[in-house]
JSON list of C-alpha atoms in Angstrom, two decimals:
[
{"chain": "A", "resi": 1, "resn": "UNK", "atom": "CA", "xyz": [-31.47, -32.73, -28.88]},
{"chain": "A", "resi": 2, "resn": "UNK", "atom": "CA", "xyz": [-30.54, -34.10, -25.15]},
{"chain": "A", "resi": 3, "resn": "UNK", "atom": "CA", "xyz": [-27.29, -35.27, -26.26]},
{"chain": "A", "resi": 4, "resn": "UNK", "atom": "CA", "xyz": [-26.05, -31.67, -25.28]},
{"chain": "A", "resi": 5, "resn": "UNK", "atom": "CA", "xyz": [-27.59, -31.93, -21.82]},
{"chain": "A", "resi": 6, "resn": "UNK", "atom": "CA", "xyz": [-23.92, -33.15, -20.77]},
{"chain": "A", "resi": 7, "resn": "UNK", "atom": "CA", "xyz": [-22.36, -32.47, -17.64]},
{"chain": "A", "resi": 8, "resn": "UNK", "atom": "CA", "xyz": [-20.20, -29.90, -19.68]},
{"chain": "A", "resi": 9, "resn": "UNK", "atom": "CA", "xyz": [-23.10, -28.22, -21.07]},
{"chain": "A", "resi": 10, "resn": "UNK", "atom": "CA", "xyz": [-23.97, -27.20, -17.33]},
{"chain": "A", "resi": 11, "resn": "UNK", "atom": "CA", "xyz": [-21.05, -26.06, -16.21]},
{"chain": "A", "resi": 12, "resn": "UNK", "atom": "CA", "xyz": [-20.68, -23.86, -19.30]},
{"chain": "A", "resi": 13, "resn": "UNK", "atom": "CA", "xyz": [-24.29, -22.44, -18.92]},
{"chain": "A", "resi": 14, "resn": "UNK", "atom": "CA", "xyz": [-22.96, -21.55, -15.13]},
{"chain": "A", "resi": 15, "resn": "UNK", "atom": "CA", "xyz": [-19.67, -20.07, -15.87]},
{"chain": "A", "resi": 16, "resn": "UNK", "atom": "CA", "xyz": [-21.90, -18.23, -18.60]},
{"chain": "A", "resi": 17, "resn": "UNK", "atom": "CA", "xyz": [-24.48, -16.71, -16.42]},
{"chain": "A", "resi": 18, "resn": "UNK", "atom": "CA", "xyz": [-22.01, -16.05, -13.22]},
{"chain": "A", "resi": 19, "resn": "UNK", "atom": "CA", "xyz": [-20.31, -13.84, -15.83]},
{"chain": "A", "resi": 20, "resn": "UNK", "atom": "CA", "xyz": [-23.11, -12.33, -17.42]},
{"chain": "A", "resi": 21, "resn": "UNK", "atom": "CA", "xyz": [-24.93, -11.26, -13.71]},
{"chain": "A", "resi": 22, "resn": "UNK", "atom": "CA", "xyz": [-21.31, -10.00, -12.60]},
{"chain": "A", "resi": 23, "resn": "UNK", "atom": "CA", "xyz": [-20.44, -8.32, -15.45]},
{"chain": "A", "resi": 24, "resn": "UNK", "atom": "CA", "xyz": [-24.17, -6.77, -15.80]},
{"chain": "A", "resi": 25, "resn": "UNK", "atom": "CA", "xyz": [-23.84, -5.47, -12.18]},
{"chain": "A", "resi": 26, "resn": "UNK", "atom": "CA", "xyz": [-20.50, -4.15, -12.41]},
{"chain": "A", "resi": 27, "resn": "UNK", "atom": "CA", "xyz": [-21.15, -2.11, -15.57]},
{"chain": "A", "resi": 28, "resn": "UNK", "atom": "CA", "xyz": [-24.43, -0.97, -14.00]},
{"chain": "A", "resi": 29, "resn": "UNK", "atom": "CA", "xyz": [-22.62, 0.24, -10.79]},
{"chain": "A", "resi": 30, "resn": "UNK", "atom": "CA", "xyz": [-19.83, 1.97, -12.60]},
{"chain": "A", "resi": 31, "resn": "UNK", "atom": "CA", "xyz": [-22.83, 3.38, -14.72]},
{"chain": "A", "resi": 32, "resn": "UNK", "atom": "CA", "xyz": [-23.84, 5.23, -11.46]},
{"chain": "A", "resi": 33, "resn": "UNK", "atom": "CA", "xyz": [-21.26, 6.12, -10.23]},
{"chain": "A", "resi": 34, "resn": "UNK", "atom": "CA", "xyz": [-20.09, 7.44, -13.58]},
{"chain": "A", "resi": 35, "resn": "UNK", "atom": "CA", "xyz": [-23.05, 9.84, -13.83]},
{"chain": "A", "resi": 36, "resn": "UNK", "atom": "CA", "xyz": [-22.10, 11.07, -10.58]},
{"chain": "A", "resi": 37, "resn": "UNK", "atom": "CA", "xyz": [-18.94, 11.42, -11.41]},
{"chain": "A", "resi": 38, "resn": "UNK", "atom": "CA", "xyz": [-19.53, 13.83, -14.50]},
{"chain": "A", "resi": 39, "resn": "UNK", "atom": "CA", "xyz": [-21.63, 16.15, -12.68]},
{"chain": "A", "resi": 40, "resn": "UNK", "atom": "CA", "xyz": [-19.38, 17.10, -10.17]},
{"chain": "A", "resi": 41, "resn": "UNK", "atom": "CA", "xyz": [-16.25, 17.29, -12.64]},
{"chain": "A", "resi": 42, "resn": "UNK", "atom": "CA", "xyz": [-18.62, 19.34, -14.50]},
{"chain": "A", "resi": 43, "resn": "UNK", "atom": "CA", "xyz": [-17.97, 21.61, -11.65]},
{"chain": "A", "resi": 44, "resn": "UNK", "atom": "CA", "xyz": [-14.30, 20.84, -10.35]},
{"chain": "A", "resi": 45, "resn": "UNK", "atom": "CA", "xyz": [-11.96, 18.91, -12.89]},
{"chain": "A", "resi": 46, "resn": "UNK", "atom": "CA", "xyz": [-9.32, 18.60, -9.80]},
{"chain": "A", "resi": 47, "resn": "UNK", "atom": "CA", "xyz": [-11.58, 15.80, -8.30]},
{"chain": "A", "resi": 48, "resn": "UNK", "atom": "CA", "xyz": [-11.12, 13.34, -11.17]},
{"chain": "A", "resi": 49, "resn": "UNK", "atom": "CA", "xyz": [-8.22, 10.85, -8.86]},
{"chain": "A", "resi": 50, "resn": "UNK", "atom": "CA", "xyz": [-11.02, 10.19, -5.78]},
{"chain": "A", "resi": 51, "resn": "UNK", "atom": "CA", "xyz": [-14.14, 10.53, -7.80]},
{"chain": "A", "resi": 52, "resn": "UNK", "atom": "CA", "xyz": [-11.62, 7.45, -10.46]},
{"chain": "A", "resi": 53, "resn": "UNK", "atom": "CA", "xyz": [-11.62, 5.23, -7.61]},
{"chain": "A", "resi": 54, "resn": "UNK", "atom": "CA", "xyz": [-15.06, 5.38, -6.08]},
{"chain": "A", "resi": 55, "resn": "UNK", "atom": "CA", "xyz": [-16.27, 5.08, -10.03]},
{"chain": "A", "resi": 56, "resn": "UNK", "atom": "CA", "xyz": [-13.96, 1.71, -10.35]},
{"chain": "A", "resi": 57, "resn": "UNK", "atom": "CA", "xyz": [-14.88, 0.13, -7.24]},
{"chain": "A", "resi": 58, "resn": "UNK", "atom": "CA", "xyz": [-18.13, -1.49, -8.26]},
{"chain": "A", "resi": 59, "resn": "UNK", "atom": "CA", "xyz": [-16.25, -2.88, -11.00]},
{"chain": "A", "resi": 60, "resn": "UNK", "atom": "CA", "xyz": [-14.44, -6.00, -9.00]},
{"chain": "A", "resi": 61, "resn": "UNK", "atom": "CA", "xyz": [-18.00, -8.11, -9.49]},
{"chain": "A", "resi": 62, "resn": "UNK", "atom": "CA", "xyz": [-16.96, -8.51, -12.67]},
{"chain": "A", "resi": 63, "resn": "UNK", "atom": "CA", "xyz": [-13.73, -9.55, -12.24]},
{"chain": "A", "resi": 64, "resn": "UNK", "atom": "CA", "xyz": [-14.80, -12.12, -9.01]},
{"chain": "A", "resi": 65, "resn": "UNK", "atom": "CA", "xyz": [-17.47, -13.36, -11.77]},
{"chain": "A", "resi": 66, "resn": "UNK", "atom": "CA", "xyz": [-14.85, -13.60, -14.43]},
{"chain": "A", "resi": 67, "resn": "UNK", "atom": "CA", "xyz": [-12.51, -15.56, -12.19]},
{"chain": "A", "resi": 68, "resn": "UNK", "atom": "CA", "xyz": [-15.19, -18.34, -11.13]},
{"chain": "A", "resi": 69, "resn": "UNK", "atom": "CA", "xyz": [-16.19, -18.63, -14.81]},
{"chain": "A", "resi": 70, "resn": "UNK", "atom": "CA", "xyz": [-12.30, -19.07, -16.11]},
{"chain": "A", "resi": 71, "resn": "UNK", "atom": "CA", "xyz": [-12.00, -21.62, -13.30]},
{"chain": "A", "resi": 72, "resn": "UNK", "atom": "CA", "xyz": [-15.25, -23.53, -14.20]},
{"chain": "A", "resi": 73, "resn": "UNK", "atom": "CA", "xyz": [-14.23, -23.46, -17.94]},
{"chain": "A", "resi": 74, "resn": "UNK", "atom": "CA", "xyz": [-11.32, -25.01, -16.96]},
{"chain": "A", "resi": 75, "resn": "UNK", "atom": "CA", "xyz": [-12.50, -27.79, -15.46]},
{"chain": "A", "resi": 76, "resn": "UNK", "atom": "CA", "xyz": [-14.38, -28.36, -18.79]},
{"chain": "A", "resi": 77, "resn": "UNK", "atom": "CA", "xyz": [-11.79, -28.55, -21.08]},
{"chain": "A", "resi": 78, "resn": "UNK", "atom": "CA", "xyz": [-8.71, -29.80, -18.95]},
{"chain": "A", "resi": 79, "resn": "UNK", "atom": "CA", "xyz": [-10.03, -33.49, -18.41]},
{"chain": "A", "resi": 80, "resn": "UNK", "atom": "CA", "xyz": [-12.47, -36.07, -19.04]},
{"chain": "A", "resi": 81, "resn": "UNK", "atom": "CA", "xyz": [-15.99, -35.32, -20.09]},
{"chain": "A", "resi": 82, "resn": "UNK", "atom": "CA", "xyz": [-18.10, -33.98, -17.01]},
{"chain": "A", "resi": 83, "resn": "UNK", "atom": "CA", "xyz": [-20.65, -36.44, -15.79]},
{"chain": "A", "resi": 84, "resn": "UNK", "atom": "CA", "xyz": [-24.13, -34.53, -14.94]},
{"chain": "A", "resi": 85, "resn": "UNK", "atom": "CA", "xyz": [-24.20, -34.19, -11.70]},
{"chain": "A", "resi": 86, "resn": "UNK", "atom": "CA", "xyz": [-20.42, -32.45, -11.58]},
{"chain": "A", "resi": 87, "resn": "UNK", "atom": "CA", "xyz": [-21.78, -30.42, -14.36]},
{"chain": "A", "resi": 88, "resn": "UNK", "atom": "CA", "xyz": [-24.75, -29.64, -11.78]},
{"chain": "A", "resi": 89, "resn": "UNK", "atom": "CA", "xyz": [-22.54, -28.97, -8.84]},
{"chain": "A", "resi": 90, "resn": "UNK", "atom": "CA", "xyz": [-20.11, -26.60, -10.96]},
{"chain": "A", "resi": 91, "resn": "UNK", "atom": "CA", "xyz": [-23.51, -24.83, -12.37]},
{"chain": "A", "resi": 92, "resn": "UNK", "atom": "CA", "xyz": [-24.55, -24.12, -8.88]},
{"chain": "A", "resi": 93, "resn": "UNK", "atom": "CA", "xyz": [-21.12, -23.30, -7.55]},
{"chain": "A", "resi": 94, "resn": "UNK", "atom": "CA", "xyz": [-21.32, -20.46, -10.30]},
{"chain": "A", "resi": 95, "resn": "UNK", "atom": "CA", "xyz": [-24.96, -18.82, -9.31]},
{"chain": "A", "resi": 96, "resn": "UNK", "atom": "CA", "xyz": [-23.79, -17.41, -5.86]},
{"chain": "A", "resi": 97, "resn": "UNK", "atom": "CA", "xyz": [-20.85, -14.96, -7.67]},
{"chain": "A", "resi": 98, "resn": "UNK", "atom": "CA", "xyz": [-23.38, -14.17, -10.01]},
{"chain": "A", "resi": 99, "resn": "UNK", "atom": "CA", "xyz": [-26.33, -13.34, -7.91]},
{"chain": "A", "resi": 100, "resn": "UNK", "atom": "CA", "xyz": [-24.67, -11.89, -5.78]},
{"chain": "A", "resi": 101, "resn": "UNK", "atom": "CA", "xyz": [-22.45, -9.66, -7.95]},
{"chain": "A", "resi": 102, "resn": "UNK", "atom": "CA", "xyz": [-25.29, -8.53, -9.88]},
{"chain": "A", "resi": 103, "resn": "UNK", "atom": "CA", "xyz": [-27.31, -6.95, -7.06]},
{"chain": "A", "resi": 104, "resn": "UNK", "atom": "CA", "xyz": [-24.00, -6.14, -5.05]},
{"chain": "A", "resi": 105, "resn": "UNK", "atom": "CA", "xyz": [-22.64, -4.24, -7.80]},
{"chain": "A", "resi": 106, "resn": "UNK", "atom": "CA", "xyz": [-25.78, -2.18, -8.26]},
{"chain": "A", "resi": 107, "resn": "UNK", "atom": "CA", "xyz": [-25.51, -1.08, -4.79]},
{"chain": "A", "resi": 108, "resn": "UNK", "atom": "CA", "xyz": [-22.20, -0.42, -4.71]},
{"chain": "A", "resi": 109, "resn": "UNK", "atom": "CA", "xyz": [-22.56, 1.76, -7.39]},
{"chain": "A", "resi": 110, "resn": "UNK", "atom": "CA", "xyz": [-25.00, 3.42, -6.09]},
{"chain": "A", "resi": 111, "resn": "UNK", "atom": "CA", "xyz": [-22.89, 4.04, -2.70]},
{"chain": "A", "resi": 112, "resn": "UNK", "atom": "CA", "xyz": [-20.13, 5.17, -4.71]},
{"chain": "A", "resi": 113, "resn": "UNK", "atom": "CA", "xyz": [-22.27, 7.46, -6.71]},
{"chain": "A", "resi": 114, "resn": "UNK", "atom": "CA", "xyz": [-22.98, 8.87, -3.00]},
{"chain": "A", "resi": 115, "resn": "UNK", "atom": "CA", "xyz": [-19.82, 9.15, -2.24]},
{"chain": "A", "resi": 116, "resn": "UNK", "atom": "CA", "xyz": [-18.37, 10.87, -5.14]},
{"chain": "A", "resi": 117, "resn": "UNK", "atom": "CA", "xyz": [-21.48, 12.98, -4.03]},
{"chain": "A", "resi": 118, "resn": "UNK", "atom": "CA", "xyz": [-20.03, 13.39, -0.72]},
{"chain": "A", "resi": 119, "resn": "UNK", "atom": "CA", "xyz": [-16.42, 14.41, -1.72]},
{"chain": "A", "resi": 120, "resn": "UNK", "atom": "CA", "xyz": [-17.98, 17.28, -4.33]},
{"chain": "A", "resi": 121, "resn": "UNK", "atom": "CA", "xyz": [-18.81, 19.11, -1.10]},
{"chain": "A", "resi": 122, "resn": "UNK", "atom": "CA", "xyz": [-15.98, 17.65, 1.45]},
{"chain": "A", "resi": 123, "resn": "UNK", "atom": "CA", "xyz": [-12.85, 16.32, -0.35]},
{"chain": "A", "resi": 124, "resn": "UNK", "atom": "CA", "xyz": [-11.54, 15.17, 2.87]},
{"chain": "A", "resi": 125, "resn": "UNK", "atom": "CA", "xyz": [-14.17, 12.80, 3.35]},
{"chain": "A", "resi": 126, "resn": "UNK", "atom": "CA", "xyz": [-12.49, 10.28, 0.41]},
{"chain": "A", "resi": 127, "resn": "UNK", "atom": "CA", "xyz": [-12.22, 7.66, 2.83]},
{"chain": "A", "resi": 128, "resn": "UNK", "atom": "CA", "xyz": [-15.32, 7.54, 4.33]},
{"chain": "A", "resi": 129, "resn": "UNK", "atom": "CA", "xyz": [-17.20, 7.13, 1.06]},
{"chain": "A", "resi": 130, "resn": "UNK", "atom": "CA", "xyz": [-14.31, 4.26, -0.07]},
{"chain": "A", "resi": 131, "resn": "UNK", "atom": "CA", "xyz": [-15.28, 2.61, 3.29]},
{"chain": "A", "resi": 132, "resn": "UNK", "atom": "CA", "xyz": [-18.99, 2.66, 2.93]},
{"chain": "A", "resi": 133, "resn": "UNK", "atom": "CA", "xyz": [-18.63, 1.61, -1.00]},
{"chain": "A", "resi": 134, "resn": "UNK", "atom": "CA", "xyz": [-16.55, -1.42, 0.39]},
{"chain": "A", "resi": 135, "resn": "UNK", "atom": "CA", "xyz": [-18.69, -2.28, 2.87]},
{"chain": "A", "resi": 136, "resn": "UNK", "atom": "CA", "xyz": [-20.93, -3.21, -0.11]},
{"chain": "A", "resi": 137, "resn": "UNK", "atom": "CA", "xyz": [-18.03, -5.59, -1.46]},
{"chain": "A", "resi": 138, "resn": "UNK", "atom": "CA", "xyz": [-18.11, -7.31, 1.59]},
{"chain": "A", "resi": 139, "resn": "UNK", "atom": "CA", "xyz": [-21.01, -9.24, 0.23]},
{"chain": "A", "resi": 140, "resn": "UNK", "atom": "CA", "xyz": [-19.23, -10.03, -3.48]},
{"chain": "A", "resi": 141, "resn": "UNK", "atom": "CA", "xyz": [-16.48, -11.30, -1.52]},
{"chain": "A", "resi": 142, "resn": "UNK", "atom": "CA", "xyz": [-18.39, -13.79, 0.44]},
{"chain": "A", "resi": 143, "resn": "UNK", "atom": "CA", "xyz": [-20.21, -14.68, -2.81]},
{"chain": "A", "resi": 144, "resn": "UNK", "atom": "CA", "xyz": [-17.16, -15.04, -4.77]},
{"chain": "A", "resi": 145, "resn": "UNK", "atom": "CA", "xyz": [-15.21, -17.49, -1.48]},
{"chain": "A", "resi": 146, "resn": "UNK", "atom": "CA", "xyz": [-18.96, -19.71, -1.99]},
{"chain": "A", "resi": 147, "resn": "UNK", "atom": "CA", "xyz": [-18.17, -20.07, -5.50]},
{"chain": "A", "resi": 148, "resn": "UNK", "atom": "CA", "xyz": [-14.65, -21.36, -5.00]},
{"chain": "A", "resi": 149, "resn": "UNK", "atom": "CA", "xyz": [-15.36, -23.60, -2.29]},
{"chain": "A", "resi": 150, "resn": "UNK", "atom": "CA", "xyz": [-18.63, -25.43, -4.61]},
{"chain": "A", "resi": 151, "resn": "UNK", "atom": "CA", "xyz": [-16.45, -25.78, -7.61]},
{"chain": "A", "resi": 152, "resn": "UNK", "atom": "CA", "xyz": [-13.36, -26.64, -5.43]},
{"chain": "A", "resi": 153, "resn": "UNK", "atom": "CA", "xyz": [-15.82, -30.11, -4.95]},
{"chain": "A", "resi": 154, "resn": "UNK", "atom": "CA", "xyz": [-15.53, -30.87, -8.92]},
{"chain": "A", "resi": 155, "resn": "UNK", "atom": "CA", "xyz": [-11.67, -32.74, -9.28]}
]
């Protein structure tokens, strides 16, 4: 049974989990903002372009996520066997686009489902709500450039 504690094994598990946490607070965000987005095309069809964008912005976890996790699984199956502790180091180098993602997608989905909120009553005020929403991505961003530079370590 420890023969599959290999350094491969870990960095698998981490490209696993970044994706799953990304991907689970993407969806979630674009959840909220989707219900926010039917009600008020309930009421105005027209909107369906800005209230589109502020629905597909907390979306990008997931593809941040998916990007460390392609990278990772790279590393696993391009060369020689991983050795535990580069396993390790590309296991944690996955966990801060995950974490991150996951509870920065929430949010942002829940300041886009504001926003698509805000633009029901004041159409002009698309650009605001984007802003605020990406303020929110600041934070994947950051989480995704930690994830690059920890599994940048592993040659």
């Amino acid at each position: 049974m420890l023969e599959i504690l290999t350094g491969n094994f870990f960095a698998i598990l981490g490209a696993s989990l970044a994706f799953m946490f990304g991907a689970f607070g993407s969806s979630k965000g674009v959840g909220l903002a989707g219900e926010a987005g039917a009600g008020v095309l309930t009421e105005d069809p027209g909107k369906f372009g800005p209230v589109m964008v502020l629905q597909a912005l907390p979306s990008t976890q997931a593809i941040y996520a998916f990007v460390i996790a392609f990278l990772t699984i790279q590393k696993v199956v391009m060369g020689e066997p991983l050795s535990i502790a580069e396993g390790f180091i590309l296991f944690a180098g996955c966990l801060p686009v995950g974490f991150v993602g996951w509870i920065s997608g929430i949010f942002q989905g829940r300041v886009a489902a504001a926003g698509i909120n805000m633009i029901a009553k004041r159409p002009e005020g698309l650009g605001r709500a984007i802003v605020m929403a990406l303020m929110v991505e600041m934070f994947a961003i950051l989480g995704f450039i930690v994830s690059i530079l920890m599994i940048g370590k592993v040659a």
